[in-house]
Each structure stands twice: as structure tokens, then as C-alpha cells.
Amino acid sequence: MPECTFFQSYGKCSNPECLFRHIRPEDKIKPCDNYNMGFCALGPDCPKKHVRKVACPDYVAGFCYRGLKCKFAHPRWDTRILDRGSHEQRRYNLDQITCFRCGGKGHIAGSEACPMTREERANGY
């Protein structure tokens, strides 16, 4: 069904029996994909719509039995872990890291380079 030209132009239609669609301009704005994925860098200046959704308490607790029929949002968690690959692949600079276990520089706690971690593994901790 086509849109009402009066409602589209003036924001209201005086015909109570109008058969055309009355769509508000803000309803035509497409939702922001970045916001839906978790963060939009443009914030309030974004030309797209930011739709707030309430997280499903069952899903957050571990499992939602409603699945796709659930009316609440099922947020996607970032499950990436710190990459222990080469310097180029890391998200942090090892030259600026200080281990909180041993106080040594150039490694993180729990890594093979940490002497405290090696001692704990040797003692069975």
C-alpha cells in the first residue's frame, strides 16, 4: 500500500478514512549495525537508529529455552583470548608490561616466561 502524501509532507493527515499508510519519518531510519553489534563510534551523531534492547536474563544466566522466539536480546560475547603469538599479532606491547606475580618486565602472569608460574607448576599448584 502506498504512503499518504499529506502525512509524508506535513506530518499529519486530516482524513480519518484515509486508506494510505502513515509512516513517521523516524520509523523509516534503518537501525545501526555497529550499535547492534555493541558499539557505535559516532554515538548520538550517528544518522542511523540506535535501538536499545534488554538482555534476556535466561541467556545471560547461561541458556534461554525460547531460542529465536525470545523477545529479549541475546548479546554476543567477545570470546577471543589474548593471542600469545608474535609481537606483531599481540594487542599489547611486552616492553610496557610488568608481571604482577614476580614484578619482572616483558611477560604476563601465567606465561611460560614467568618464573613464579614455573615454580607453581613444578610444585603442583
Short mmCIF file of N, CA and C in Angstrom, two decimals:
data_model
loop_
_atom_site.label_atom_id
_atom_site.label_comp_id
_atom_site.label_asym_id
_atom_site.label_seq_id
_atom_site.Cartn_x
_atom_site.Cartn_y
_atom_site.Cartn_z
N MET A 1 0.84 -1.18 0.00
CA MET A 1 0.00 0.00 0.00
C MET A 1 0.89 1.24 0.00
N PRO A 2 0.61 2.22 -0.84
CA PRO A 2 1.43 3.43 -0.90
C PRO A 2 1.25 4.31 0.34
N GLU A 3 2.20 5.21 0.51
CA GLU A 3 2.16 6.12 1.65
C GLU A 3 1.29 7.33 1.35
N CYS A 4 0.73 7.89 2.41
CA CYS A 4 -0.10 9.08 2.31
C CYS A 4 0.81 10.28 2.05
N THR A 5 0.58 10.99 0.97
CA THR A 5 1.43 12.13 0.63
C THR A 5 1.25 13.29 1.61
N PHE A 6 0.04 13.46 2.16
CA PHE A 6 -0.18 14.53 3.13
C PHE A 6 0.59 14.25 4.42
N PHE A 7 0.51 13.00 4.88
CA PHE A 7 1.22 12.64 6.11
C PHE A 7 2.73 12.73 5.89
N GLN A 8 3.16 12.34 4.72
CA GLN A 8 4.58 12.38 4.38
C GLN A 8 5.09 13.82 4.32
N SER A 9 4.29 14.72 3.79
CA SER A 9 4.70 16.12 3.63
C SER A 9 4.51 16.96 4.88
N TYR A 10 3.38 16.79 5.57
CA TYR A 10 3.03 17.68 6.67
C TYR A 10 3.10 17.04 8.05
N GLY A 11 3.26 15.74 8.11
CA GLY A 11 3.35 15.06 9.39
C GLY A 11 2.02 14.68 9.99
N LYS A 12 0.92 15.01 9.32
CA LYS A 12 -0.41 14.59 9.78
C LYS A 12 -1.37 14.56 8.59
N CYS A 13 -2.42 13.78 8.77
CA CYS A 13 -3.43 13.62 7.72
C CYS A 13 -4.78 13.95 8.33
N SER A 14 -5.53 14.78 7.69
CA SER A 14 -6.83 15.21 8.24
C SER A 14 -7.97 14.28 7.83
N ASN A 15 -7.73 13.34 6.95
CA ASN A 15 -8.77 12.42 6.50
C ASN A 15 -8.83 11.21 7.44
N PRO A 16 -9.88 11.07 8.26
CA PRO A 16 -9.96 9.94 9.17
C PRO A 16 -10.15 8.60 8.46
N GLU A 17 -10.61 8.64 7.23
CA GLU A 17 -10.84 7.40 6.48
C GLU A 17 -9.77 7.18 5.41
N CYS A 18 -8.63 7.79 5.58
CA CYS A 18 -7.53 7.66 4.62
C CYS A 18 -7.08 6.21 4.55
N LEU A 19 -6.93 5.69 3.33
CA LEU A 19 -6.56 4.30 3.12
C LEU A 19 -5.05 4.11 2.93
N PHE A 20 -4.32 5.21 2.91
CA PHE A 20 -2.87 5.11 2.68
C PHE A 20 -2.11 4.93 3.99
N ARG A 21 -0.89 4.45 3.87
CA ARG A 21 -0.06 4.20 5.06
C ARG A 21 0.46 5.51 5.63
N HIS A 22 0.48 5.59 6.98
CA HIS A 22 1.01 6.75 7.68
C HIS A 22 2.25 6.31 8.44
N ILE A 23 3.41 6.60 7.88
CA ILE A 23 4.67 6.18 8.46
C ILE A 23 5.43 7.41 8.91
N ARG A 24 5.80 7.41 10.21
CA ARG A 24 6.57 8.54 10.73
C ARG A 24 7.99 8.50 10.15
N PRO A 25 8.61 9.66 9.93
CA PRO A 25 9.96 9.69 9.35
C PRO A 25 11.00 8.93 10.19
N GLU A 26 10.87 8.98 11.53
CA GLU A 26 11.84 8.28 12.37
C GLU A 26 11.71 6.76 12.26
N ASP A 27 10.55 6.26 11.83
CA ASP A 27 10.38 4.82 11.64
C ASP A 27 11.03 4.33 10.34
N LYS A 28 11.36 5.25 9.44
CA LYS A 28 11.98 4.88 8.17
C LYS A 28 13.50 4.72 8.30
N ILE A 29 14.07 5.25 9.38
CA ILE A 29 15.52 5.19 9.57
C ILE A 29 15.93 3.76 9.88
N LYS A 30 16.93 3.29 9.17
CA LYS A 30 17.41 1.92 9.37
C LYS A 30 18.23 1.84 10.66
N PRO A 31 18.19 0.68 11.34
CA PRO A 31 18.99 0.53 12.56
C PRO A 31 20.49 0.48 12.27
N CYS A 32 21.27 0.93 13.22
CA CYS A 32 22.73 0.97 13.09
C CYS A 32 23.30 -0.42 13.38
N ASP A 33 24.00 -0.97 12.40
CA ASP A 33 24.61 -2.30 12.57
C ASP A 33 25.70 -2.29 13.63
N ASN A 34 26.49 -1.21 13.67
CA ASN A 34 27.56 -1.12 14.68
C ASN A 34 26.99 -1.10 16.09
N TYR A 35 25.92 -0.35 16.30
CA TYR A 35 25.30 -0.28 17.62
C TYR A 35 24.73 -1.64 18.01
N ASN A 36 24.12 -2.32 17.05
CA ASN A 36 23.54 -3.64 17.32
C ASN A 36 24.62 -4.66 17.68
N MET A 37 25.84 -4.45 17.18
CA MET A 37 26.94 -5.37 17.50
C MET A 37 27.63 -4.99 18.80
N GLY A 38 27.28 -3.83 19.37
CA GLY A 38 27.82 -3.49 20.67
C GLY A 38 28.33 -2.08 20.84
N PHE A 39 28.82 -1.42 19.76
CA PHE A 39 29.38 -0.09 19.93
C PHE A 39 29.34 0.68 18.61
N CYS A 40 28.87 1.90 18.66
CA CYS A 40 28.89 2.80 17.51
C CYS A 40 29.76 3.99 17.87
N ALA A 41 30.83 4.18 17.12
CA ALA A 41 31.78 5.26 17.40
C ALA A 41 31.16 6.64 17.19
N LEU A 42 30.13 6.74 16.36
CA LEU A 42 29.51 8.04 16.09
C LEU A 42 28.61 8.50 17.23
N GLY A 43 28.17 7.58 18.06
CA GLY A 43 27.33 7.92 19.21
C GLY A 43 26.05 8.63 18.80
N PRO A 44 25.69 9.73 19.47
CA PRO A 44 24.45 10.42 19.15
C PRO A 44 24.47 11.12 17.79
N ASP A 45 25.63 11.27 17.18
CA ASP A 45 25.71 11.91 15.86
C ASP A 45 25.47 10.92 14.72
N CYS A 46 25.23 9.68 15.03
CA CYS A 46 25.01 8.65 14.01
C CYS A 46 23.69 8.91 13.29
N PRO A 47 23.68 8.86 11.96
CA PRO A 47 22.43 9.10 11.23
C PRO A 47 21.47 7.92 11.29
N LYS A 48 21.93 6.78 11.76
CA LYS A 48 21.06 5.61 11.84
C LYS A 48 20.46 5.49 13.23
N LYS A 49 19.46 4.62 13.36
CA LYS A 49 18.73 4.47 14.61
C LYS A 49 19.46 3.54 15.58
N HIS A 50 19.58 3.98 16.83
CA HIS A 50 20.16 3.15 17.88
C HIS A 50 19.02 2.58 18.72
N VAL A 51 18.76 1.30 18.56
CA VAL A 51 17.66 0.64 19.25
C VAL A 51 18.20 -0.09 20.47
N ARG A 52 17.75 0.32 21.64
CA ARG A 52 18.19 -0.34 22.88
C ARG A 52 17.35 -1.58 23.10
N LYS A 53 18.03 -2.64 23.45
CA LYS A 53 17.34 -3.89 23.73
C LYS A 53 17.70 -4.34 25.14
N VAL A 54 16.77 -5.00 25.79
CA VAL A 54 17.01 -5.54 27.12
C VAL A 54 17.55 -6.96 26.96
N ALA A 55 18.64 -7.25 27.64
CA ALA A 55 19.25 -8.57 27.55
C ALA A 55 18.36 -9.60 28.24
N CYS A 56 18.28 -10.77 27.65
CA CYS A 56 17.48 -11.87 28.18
C CYS A 56 18.16 -12.40 29.45
N PRO A 57 17.46 -12.37 30.58
CA PRO A 57 18.09 -12.84 31.82
C PRO A 57 18.43 -14.33 31.77
N ASP A 58 17.62 -15.12 31.07
CA ASP A 58 17.92 -16.55 30.95
C ASP A 58 19.18 -16.78 30.13
N TYR A 59 19.33 -16.02 29.03
CA TYR A 59 20.51 -16.17 28.18
C TYR A 59 21.77 -15.74 28.92
N VAL A 60 21.67 -14.65 29.67
CA VAL A 60 22.82 -14.15 30.43
C VAL A 60 23.21 -15.17 31.51
N ALA A 61 22.21 -15.85 32.08
CA ALA A 61 22.48 -16.85 33.11
C ALA A 61 23.07 -18.13 32.52
N GLY A 62 22.93 -18.32 31.20
CA GLY A 62 23.53 -19.50 30.59
C GLY A 62 22.74 -20.14 29.48
N PHE A 63 21.40 -20.11 29.53
CA PHE A 63 20.62 -20.78 28.50
C PHE A 63 19.22 -20.18 28.44
N CYS A 64 18.76 -19.89 27.23
CA CYS A 64 17.39 -19.40 27.02
C CYS A 64 16.62 -20.48 26.27
N TYR A 65 15.59 -21.01 26.91
CA TYR A 65 14.82 -22.09 26.30
C TYR A 65 13.92 -21.60 25.16
N ARG A 66 13.70 -20.27 25.06
CA ARG A 66 12.85 -19.74 24.00
C ARG A 66 13.56 -19.67 22.65
N GLY A 67 14.88 -19.60 22.67
CA GLY A 67 15.67 -19.56 21.44
C GLY A 67 15.37 -18.35 20.59
N LEU A 68 15.11 -18.57 19.30
CA LEU A 68 14.86 -17.48 18.36
C LEU A 68 13.52 -16.78 18.61
N LYS A 69 12.63 -17.41 19.34
CA LYS A 69 11.32 -16.83 19.63
C LYS A 69 11.35 -15.86 20.81
N CYS A 70 12.50 -15.73 21.46
CA CYS A 70 12.64 -14.86 22.63
C CYS A 70 12.51 -13.40 22.22
N LYS A 71 11.76 -12.64 23.03
CA LYS A 71 11.56 -11.21 22.71
C LYS A 71 12.71 -10.34 23.21
N PHE A 72 13.60 -10.91 24.03
CA PHE A 72 14.74 -10.16 24.56
C PHE A 72 15.97 -10.38 23.69
N ALA A 73 16.99 -9.55 23.91
CA ALA A 73 18.23 -9.63 23.13
C ALA A 73 19.13 -10.73 23.69
N HIS A 74 19.81 -11.43 22.79
CA HIS A 74 20.82 -12.42 23.16
C HIS A 74 22.16 -11.87 22.72
N PRO A 75 22.87 -11.16 23.63
CA PRO A 75 24.13 -10.49 23.23
C PRO A 75 25.21 -11.51 22.89
N ARG A 76 26.04 -11.13 21.94
CA ARG A 76 27.18 -11.97 21.57
C ARG A 76 28.37 -11.50 22.39
N TRP A 77 29.02 -12.42 23.07
CA TRP A 77 30.17 -12.08 23.89
C TRP A 77 31.42 -12.25 23.07
N ASP A 78 32.40 -11.40 23.33
CA ASP A 78 33.69 -11.49 22.64
C ASP A 78 34.49 -12.59 23.33
N THR A 79 34.62 -13.73 22.66
CA THR A 79 35.28 -14.88 23.26
C THR A 79 36.74 -15.00 22.87
N ARG A 80 37.25 -13.97 22.19
CA ARG A 80 38.67 -14.02 21.82
C ARG A 80 39.54 -13.90 23.06
N ILE A 81 40.58 -14.68 23.14
CA ILE A 81 41.51 -14.59 24.25
C ILE A 81 42.77 -13.87 23.78
N LEU A 82 43.61 -13.50 24.71
CA LEU A 82 44.85 -12.84 24.33
C LEU A 82 45.67 -13.76 23.44
N ASP A 83 46.12 -13.24 22.33
CA ASP A 83 46.91 -14.02 21.40
C ASP A 83 48.34 -14.10 21.92
N ARG A 84 48.86 -15.29 22.03
CA ARG A 84 50.22 -15.48 22.53
C ARG A 84 51.20 -15.69 21.39
N GLY A 85 50.86 -15.17 20.20
CA GLY A 85 51.71 -15.30 19.02
C GLY A 85 52.85 -14.31 19.04
N SER A 86 53.27 -13.88 17.86
CA SER A 86 54.41 -12.98 17.73
C SER A 86 54.04 -11.57 18.20
N HIS A 87 55.06 -10.70 18.31
CA HIS A 87 54.84 -9.31 18.74
C HIS A 87 53.84 -8.60 17.83
N GLU A 88 53.91 -8.86 16.52
CA GLU A 88 53.04 -8.16 15.58
C GLU A 88 51.57 -8.53 15.79
N GLN A 89 51.31 -9.74 16.27
CA GLN A 89 49.93 -10.19 16.44
C GLN A 89 49.34 -9.78 17.78
N ARG A 90 50.16 -9.41 18.73
CA ARG A 90 49.66 -9.11 20.06
C ARG A 90 48.96 -7.77 20.10
N ARG A 91 48.02 -7.65 21.02
CA ARG A 91 47.29 -6.40 21.21
C ARG A 91 47.96 -5.52 22.25
N TYR A 92 49.08 -5.95 22.80
CA TYR A 92 49.78 -5.19 23.82
C TYR A 92 51.27 -5.25 23.54
N ASN A 93 52.00 -4.29 24.07
CA ASN A 93 53.43 -4.21 23.86
C ASN A 93 54.13 -4.80 25.09
N LEU A 94 54.88 -5.89 24.92
CA LEU A 94 55.52 -6.55 26.05
C LEU A 94 56.57 -5.68 26.73
N ASP A 95 57.11 -4.70 26.04
CA ASP A 95 58.11 -3.83 26.65
C ASP A 95 57.49 -2.98 27.77
N GLN A 96 56.18 -2.79 27.71
CA GLN A 96 55.50 -1.95 28.70
C GLN A 96 54.76 -2.77 29.75
N ILE A 97 54.87 -4.10 29.69
CA ILE A 97 54.15 -4.98 30.61
C ILE A 97 55.02 -5.32 31.82
N THR A 98 54.42 -5.26 33.01
CA THR A 98 55.08 -5.71 34.24
C THR A 98 54.23 -6.82 34.84
N CYS A 99 54.83 -7.96 35.11
CA CYS A 99 54.14 -9.12 35.67
C CYS A 99 53.73 -8.82 37.10
N PHE A 100 52.46 -9.07 37.44
CA PHE A 100 52.02 -8.78 38.80
C PHE A 100 52.44 -9.86 39.79
N ARG A 101 52.86 -11.02 39.31
CA ARG A 101 53.29 -12.09 40.23
C ARG A 101 54.74 -11.92 40.67
N CYS A 102 55.64 -11.74 39.68
CA CYS A 102 57.07 -11.69 40.03
C CYS A 102 57.65 -10.28 39.95
N GLY A 103 56.94 -9.35 39.31
CA GLY A 103 57.43 -7.98 39.16
C GLY A 103 58.39 -7.82 38.00
N GLY A 104 58.62 -8.89 37.24
CA GLY A 104 59.52 -8.83 36.09
C GLY A 104 58.89 -8.13 34.90
N LYS A 105 59.73 -7.63 34.02
CA LYS A 105 59.25 -6.93 32.83
C LYS A 105 59.30 -7.86 31.63
N GLY A 106 58.39 -7.60 30.67
CA GLY A 106 58.44 -8.29 29.38
C GLY A 106 57.62 -9.56 29.28
N HIS A 107 56.79 -9.85 30.30
CA HIS A 107 55.91 -11.01 30.20
C HIS A 107 54.69 -10.78 31.08
N ILE A 108 53.66 -11.60 30.84
CA ILE A 108 52.45 -11.50 31.64
C ILE A 108 52.39 -12.67 32.61
N ALA A 109 51.64 -12.49 33.69
CA ALA A 109 51.49 -13.55 34.68
C ALA A 109 50.81 -14.75 34.04
N GLY A 110 51.27 -15.95 34.37
CA GLY A 110 50.69 -17.16 33.81
C GLY A 110 51.39 -17.64 32.56
N SER A 111 52.30 -16.83 32.02
CA SER A 111 53.01 -17.24 30.80
C SER A 111 54.21 -18.11 31.18
N GLU A 112 54.76 -18.79 30.19
CA GLU A 112 55.91 -19.66 30.41
C GLU A 112 57.14 -18.85 30.84
N ALA A 113 57.18 -17.57 30.49
CA ALA A 113 58.33 -16.74 30.81
C ALA A 113 58.37 -16.32 32.29
N CYS A 114 57.27 -16.46 33.00
CA CYS A 114 57.20 -16.04 34.40
C CYS A 114 57.82 -17.11 35.30
N PRO A 115 58.86 -16.75 36.09
CA PRO A 115 59.47 -17.74 36.99
C PRO A 115 58.52 -18.21 38.08
N MET A 116 57.62 -17.36 38.54
CA MET A 116 56.66 -17.76 39.57
C MET A 116 55.72 -18.84 39.04
N THR A 117 55.32 -18.70 37.79
CA THR A 117 54.44 -19.69 37.18
C THR A 117 55.16 -21.03 37.06
N ARG A 118 56.42 -20.99 36.66
CA ARG A 118 57.19 -22.23 36.55
C ARG A 118 57.32 -22.93 37.90
N GLU A 119 57.56 -22.15 38.97
CA GLU A 119 57.67 -22.73 40.32
C GLU A 119 56.34 -23.34 40.75
N GLU A 120 55.23 -22.64 40.47
CA GLU A 120 53.91 -23.16 40.85
C GLU A 120 53.62 -24.47 40.11
N ARG A 121 53.96 -24.52 38.84
CA ARG A 121 53.72 -25.75 38.08
C ARG A 121 54.60 -26.89 38.60
N ALA A 122 55.81 -26.57 38.98
CA ALA A 122 56.71 -27.60 39.49
C ALA A 122 56.22 -28.13 40.84
N ASN A 123 55.61 -27.25 41.64
CA ASN A 123 55.11 -27.67 42.95
C ASN A 123 53.69 -28.24 42.90
N GLY A 124 53.08 -28.22 41.71
CA GLY A 124 51.75 -28.80 41.56
C GLY A 124 50.59 -27.86 41.90
N TYR A 125 50.81 -26.55 41.87
CA TYR A 125 49.74 -25.60 42.16
C TYR A 125 48.92 -25.36 40.95
#
